[in-house]
Amino acid sequence: MLWGSPGTMHAALTMHERTGDERWAALFRGDAKSLAASLAYVPEARCHLWTQDLYGTRPQYIGAGHGFAGNASALVRGRALLPADEWAQWTERIVQTAHATAMRRDSLANWPATFAHPAPASPRLLVQWCHGAPGLVTSLADLPDPRLDELLVAAGELVWAAGPLTKGPGLCHGTAGNGYALLKLYRRTGDAIWLDRARSFAMHAIAQSEHHAEEYRMRRYSLWTGDPGLALYLWNCLSGDDRWPNLDRDDGG
């Protein structure tokens, strides 16, 4: 999503939402076909995965930043532009892959950064938007299929149990990005506990931002790793809005 056609798909969707021009819908559908052509069934994983070509390696990433979840997020957002039979096929594959790649323990769920066979004895597990449960939730929470309900809640429980990130308050790998998973679950489930938890993360993120400003004597000004992303998250916590900046909305937020 960050460097490939799904990012273009999000841009095309924003332009189509703003202008109604059919050329943007056509661009989205063309990129969806390109994604379908590059998707492959992996017998060892028992699901379909994309293979990325990054830094001289060919991993099969699962998360939102470079992998399956990020690609799926563009398809989920633009599903109304796809033929019904095509979207039905996407739904089956997305649900299948989300379940097949999940790592479960009791009532919690997380995902490794990449699929590996055989699986390492001690896989490195992250809990942040770009790799791990938060990105899976934000990417798939808008997919209206009840087969994902329990899995996404289990992922949200992991996000809450893990707590705010030490890397900072931002979106990509920070407390605000993880908090958006809680906002997504508030909208999907209607359970106010998720909004309360998102607001708890927000208060921690404010403290992190102030601490970093004092320690480094400067603010961060980027959307994805700085204070603008945090500010939008705080506003969403006040309003109960779950839309991720740039990926879920077309109003410039």
Short mmCIF file of C-alpha atoms in Angstrom, two decimals:
data_model
loop_
_atom_site.label_atom_id
_atom_site.label_comp_id
_atom_site.label_asym_id
_atom_site.label_seq_id
_atom_site.Cartn_x
_atom_site.Cartn_y
_atom_site.Cartn_z
CA MET A 1 0.00 0.00 0.00
CA LEU A 2 2.78 2.46 0.86
CA TRP A 3 4.74 2.03 -2.37
CA GLY A 4 2.43 0.10 -4.71
CA SER A 5 -0.80 0.22 -6.66
CA PRO A 6 -3.08 0.04 -3.57
CA GLY A 7 -1.81 3.51 -2.65
CA THR A 8 -2.80 4.67 -6.13
CA MET A 9 -6.19 3.04 -5.61
CA HIS A 10 -6.78 5.13 -2.49
CA ALA A 11 -5.88 8.28 -4.43
CA ALA A 12 -8.20 7.28 -7.29
CA LEU A 13 -11.03 6.64 -4.83
CA THR A 14 -10.55 10.08 -3.27
CA MET A 15 -10.68 11.72 -6.72
CA HIS A 16 -13.76 9.72 -7.70
CA GLU A 17 -15.52 10.64 -4.44
CA ARG A 18 -14.75 14.31 -5.02
CA THR A 19 -15.41 14.59 -8.75
CA GLY A 20 -17.62 11.65 -9.76
CA ASP A 21 -15.40 11.30 -12.84
CA GLU A 22 -15.61 7.74 -14.19
CA ARG A 23 -11.95 7.71 -15.20
CA TRP A 24 -10.97 7.44 -11.53
CA ALA A 25 -13.31 4.50 -11.01
CA ALA A 26 -11.82 2.86 -14.10
CA LEU A 27 -8.31 3.38 -12.70
CA PHE A 28 -9.38 1.78 -9.42
CA ARG A 29 -10.89 -1.25 -11.18
CA GLY A 30 -7.79 -1.65 -13.35
CA ASP A 31 -5.52 -1.68 -10.33
CA ALA A 32 -7.85 -4.19 -8.63
CA LYS A 33 -7.38 -6.53 -11.58
CA SER A 34 -3.62 -6.05 -11.31
CA LEU A 35 -3.79 -7.01 -7.63
CA ALA A 36 -5.84 -10.08 -8.48
CA ALA A 37 -3.29 -11.14 -11.08
CA SER A 38 -0.43 -10.92 -8.56
CA LEU A 39 -2.27 -12.75 -5.78
CA ALA A 40 -1.27 -16.40 -5.41
CA TYR A 41 -2.48 -19.31 -3.33
CA VAL A 42 0.22 -20.48 -0.91
CA PRO A 43 -0.45 -24.11 0.10
CA GLU A 44 1.70 -23.89 3.24
CA ALA A 45 -0.32 -20.90 4.44
CA ARG A 46 -3.66 -22.33 3.26
CA CYS A 47 -4.61 -18.95 1.83
CA HIS A 48 -3.81 -16.36 -0.83
CA LEU A 49 -0.89 -13.96 -0.33
CA TRP A 50 1.00 -11.31 -2.22
CA THR A 51 4.78 -11.47 -2.58
CA GLN A 52 6.63 -8.16 -2.25
CA ASP A 53 9.96 -7.32 -3.88
CA LEU A 54 11.74 -5.07 -1.37
CA TYR A 55 15.43 -4.43 -0.70
CA GLY A 56 16.55 -7.41 -2.72
CA THR A 57 14.29 -9.88 -0.91
CA ARG A 58 10.87 -11.32 -1.73
CA PRO A 59 8.90 -11.57 1.53
CA GLN A 60 5.18 -12.18 1.90
CA TYR A 61 4.17 -9.35 4.20
CA ILE A 62 0.86 -9.54 6.03
CA GLY A 63 0.41 -6.13 7.66
CA ALA A 64 -0.99 -2.78 6.61
CA GLY A 65 2.18 -0.98 5.57
CA HIS A 66 3.52 -3.23 2.83
CA GLY A 67 1.41 -6.38 2.85
CA PHE A 68 -1.90 -8.16 2.61
CA ALA A 69 -3.90 -5.93 4.97
CA GLY A 70 -2.89 -2.69 3.25
CA ASN A 71 -3.79 -4.10 -0.16
CA ALA A 72 -7.10 -5.35 1.19
CA SER A 73 -7.91 -1.95 2.68
CA ALA A 74 -8.03 -0.33 -0.76
CA LEU A 75 -10.32 -3.07 -2.07
CA VAL A 76 -12.61 -2.79 0.96
CA ARG A 77 -12.88 0.97 0.61
CA GLY A 78 -13.75 0.79 -3.10
CA ARG A 79 -15.92 -2.33 -3.03
CA ALA A 80 -18.97 -0.46 -4.37
CA LEU A 81 -17.11 0.12 -7.66
CA LEU A 82 -16.44 -3.59 -8.23
CA PRO A 83 -18.83 -6.04 -9.91
CA ALA A 84 -20.76 -8.07 -7.32
CA ASP A 85 -19.17 -11.40 -8.29
CA GLU A 86 -15.68 -9.91 -8.20
CA TRP A 87 -16.23 -8.42 -4.76
CA ALA A 88 -17.68 -11.71 -3.48
CA GLN A 89 -14.48 -13.46 -4.53
CA TRP A 90 -12.36 -10.81 -2.85
CA THR A 91 -14.39 -11.15 0.34
CA GLU A 92 -13.77 -14.88 0.53
CA ARG A 93 -10.05 -14.50 -0.01
CA ILE A 94 -9.67 -11.64 2.45
CA VAL A 95 -11.59 -13.43 5.20
CA GLN A 96 -9.71 -16.67 4.56
CA THR A 97 -6.29 -15.02 4.69
CA ALA A 98 -7.08 -12.99 7.80
CA HIS A 99 -8.00 -16.16 9.68
CA ALA A 100 -5.29 -18.41 8.23
CA THR A 101 -2.43 -16.07 9.08
CA ALA A 102 -3.63 -15.07 12.56
CA MET A 103 -1.74 -16.24 15.62
CA ARG A 104 -4.19 -16.93 18.46
CA ARG A 105 -3.72 -17.30 22.18
CA ASP A 106 -6.80 -17.45 24.37
CA SER A 107 -8.92 -14.39 23.53
CA LEU A 108 -6.12 -12.52 21.74
CA ALA A 109 -4.99 -12.38 18.10
CA ASN A 110 -1.93 -11.00 16.33
CA TRP A 111 -0.18 -11.47 13.00
CA PRO A 112 3.51 -11.92 12.18
CA ALA A 113 5.12 -9.35 9.90
CA THR A 114 5.66 -11.99 7.20
CA PHE A 115 4.54 -15.50 6.43
CA ALA A 116 7.35 -18.02 6.76
CA HIS A 117 7.42 -21.77 6.24
CA PRO A 118 8.47 -23.45 8.36
CA ALA A 119 7.46 -20.92 11.00
CA PRO A 120 10.34 -19.76 13.23
CA ALA A 121 10.31 -21.07 16.77
CA SER A 122 10.22 -17.51 18.15
CA PRO A 123 8.75 -15.20 15.53
CA ARG A 124 9.30 -11.46 15.99
CA LEU A 125 5.84 -10.08 16.70
CA LEU A 126 5.04 -6.37 16.47
CA VAL A 127 1.91 -4.56 17.63
CA GLN A 128 1.71 -1.43 15.48
CA TRP A 129 -0.14 -0.16 12.45
CA CYS A 130 2.45 -1.11 9.83
CA HIS A 131 2.98 -4.67 11.17
CA GLY A 132 0.61 -6.47 13.52
CA ALA A 133 -2.91 -6.43 14.88
CA PRO A 134 -3.62 -2.67 14.78
CA GLY A 135 -3.16 -2.47 11.01
CA LEU A 136 -5.24 -5.58 10.42
CA VAL A 137 -8.12 -4.00 12.36
CA THR A 138 -7.93 -0.60 10.67
CA SER A 139 -7.66 -2.24 7.24
CA LEU A 140 -10.49 -4.75 7.60
CA ALA A 141 -12.96 -3.23 10.07
CA ASP A 142 -15.08 -1.77 7.25
CA LEU A 143 -15.53 -5.17 5.60
CA PRO A 144 -19.16 -6.09 6.40
CA ASP A 145 -18.73 -9.81 7.02
CA PRO A 146 -19.65 -11.30 10.42
CA ARG A 147 -16.96 -13.97 10.07
CA LEU A 148 -14.43 -11.27 10.97
CA ASP A 149 -16.24 -10.00 14.08
CA GLU A 150 -14.65 -12.22 16.72
CA LEU A 151 -11.20 -12.13 15.10
CA LEU A 152 -11.08 -8.33 14.97
CA VAL A 153 -12.27 -8.04 18.55
CA ALA A 154 -9.52 -10.49 19.59
CA ALA A 155 -7.01 -8.28 17.76
CA GLY A 156 -8.36 -5.22 19.55
CA GLU A 157 -8.03 -6.97 22.89
CA LEU A 158 -4.36 -7.59 22.08
CA VAL A 159 -3.86 -3.91 21.20
CA TRP A 160 -5.39 -2.91 24.54
CA ALA A 161 -3.47 -5.53 26.52
CA ALA A 162 -0.16 -4.50 24.90
CA GLY A 163 -0.79 -0.87 25.80
CA PRO A 164 0.55 2.34 24.21
CA LEU A 165 3.71 2.05 22.13
CA THR A 166 7.06 3.30 23.36
CA LYS A 167 8.04 4.49 19.87
CA GLY A 168 5.96 7.67 20.17
CA PRO A 169 2.50 9.15 19.67
CA GLY A 170 2.23 9.00 15.85
CA LEU A 171 0.23 6.98 13.38
CA CYS A 172 2.52 4.56 11.55
CA HIS A 173 4.17 2.96 14.56
CA GLY A 174 2.85 4.93 17.49
CA THR A 175 0.11 5.17 20.07
CA ALA A 176 -2.33 7.11 17.87
CA GLY A 177 -2.09 4.53 15.10
CA ASN A 178 -2.88 1.75 17.54
CA GLY A 179 -5.69 3.85 18.99
CA TYR A 180 -7.40 4.00 15.60
CA ALA A 181 -7.92 0.24 15.85
CA LEU A 182 -9.92 0.88 19.02
CA LEU A 183 -11.97 3.58 17.27
CA LYS A 184 -12.65 1.17 14.40
CA LEU A 185 -13.96 -1.43 16.82
CA TYR A 186 -16.17 1.17 18.50
CA ARG A 187 -17.85 1.86 15.18
CA ARG A 188 -18.03 -1.81 14.17
CA THR A 189 -19.38 -3.15 17.47
CA GLY A 190 -21.16 -0.14 18.94
CA ASP A 191 -19.60 -1.00 22.30
CA ALA A 192 -18.57 2.17 24.14
CA ILE A 193 -15.70 0.39 25.88
CA TRP A 194 -13.66 0.75 22.70
CA LEU A 195 -14.20 4.52 22.63
CA ASP A 196 -13.17 4.72 26.28
CA ARG A 197 -10.04 2.74 25.50
CA ALA A 198 -9.25 4.91 22.47
CA ARG A 199 -9.53 8.02 24.64
CA SER A 200 -7.23 6.47 27.22
CA PHE A 201 -4.64 5.95 24.49
CA ALA A 202 -5.20 9.58 23.43
CA MET A 203 -4.31 10.92 26.87
CA HIS A 204 -1.14 8.84 26.91
CA ALA A 205 -0.24 10.05 23.40
CA ILE A 206 -0.61 13.69 24.49
CA ALA A 207 1.84 13.07 27.31
CA GLN A 208 4.24 11.35 24.90
CA SER A 209 4.09 14.28 22.48
CA GLU A 210 4.79 16.82 25.22
CA HIS A 211 7.63 14.72 26.61
CA HIS A 212 9.26 14.39 23.18
CA ALA A 213 8.90 18.11 22.51
CA GLU A 214 10.67 18.87 25.77
CA GLU A 215 13.35 16.23 25.31
CA TYR A 216 14.23 17.06 21.70
CA ARG A 217 13.20 20.75 21.79
CA MET A 218 11.21 20.38 18.61
CA ARG A 219 7.93 19.04 17.26
CA ARG A 220 7.42 16.50 14.50
CA TYR A 221 5.45 17.94 11.60
CA SER A 222 4.66 14.95 9.39
CA LEU A 223 1.22 13.36 9.21
CA TRP A 224 2.27 9.75 9.68
CA THR A 225 4.93 10.06 12.38
CA GLY A 226 4.30 13.51 13.85
CA ASP A 227 1.87 15.75 15.68
CA PRO A 228 -0.57 16.39 12.78
CA GLY A 229 -1.55 12.72 12.81
CA LEU A 230 -1.90 12.82 16.58
CA ALA A 231 -4.05 15.95 16.39
CA LEU A 232 -6.45 14.26 13.99
CA TYR A 233 -6.62 11.22 16.24
CA LEU A 234 -7.47 13.42 19.22
CA TRP A 235 -10.25 15.08 17.26
CA ASN A 236 -11.62 11.69 16.25
CA CYS A 237 -11.60 10.60 19.89
CA LEU A 238 -13.71 13.64 20.76
CA SER A 239 -16.19 13.07 17.94
CA GLY A 240 -16.20 9.25 17.88
CA ASP A 241 -15.14 9.33 14.23
CA ASP A 242 -13.05 6.32 13.19
CA ARG A 243 -11.84 7.47 9.76
CA TRP A 244 -8.09 7.14 9.25
CA PRO A 245 -6.59 10.31 7.68
CA ASN A 246 -6.10 10.05 3.91
CA LEU A 247 -7.17 6.40 3.70
CA ASP A 248 -10.79 6.60 4.80
CA ARG A 249 -11.77 10.15 4.00
CA ASP A 250 -11.86 12.58 1.07
CA ASP A 251 -12.09 15.89 2.95
CA GLY A 252 -8.36 16.52 3.20
CA GLY A 253 -8.21 15.36 6.82
#
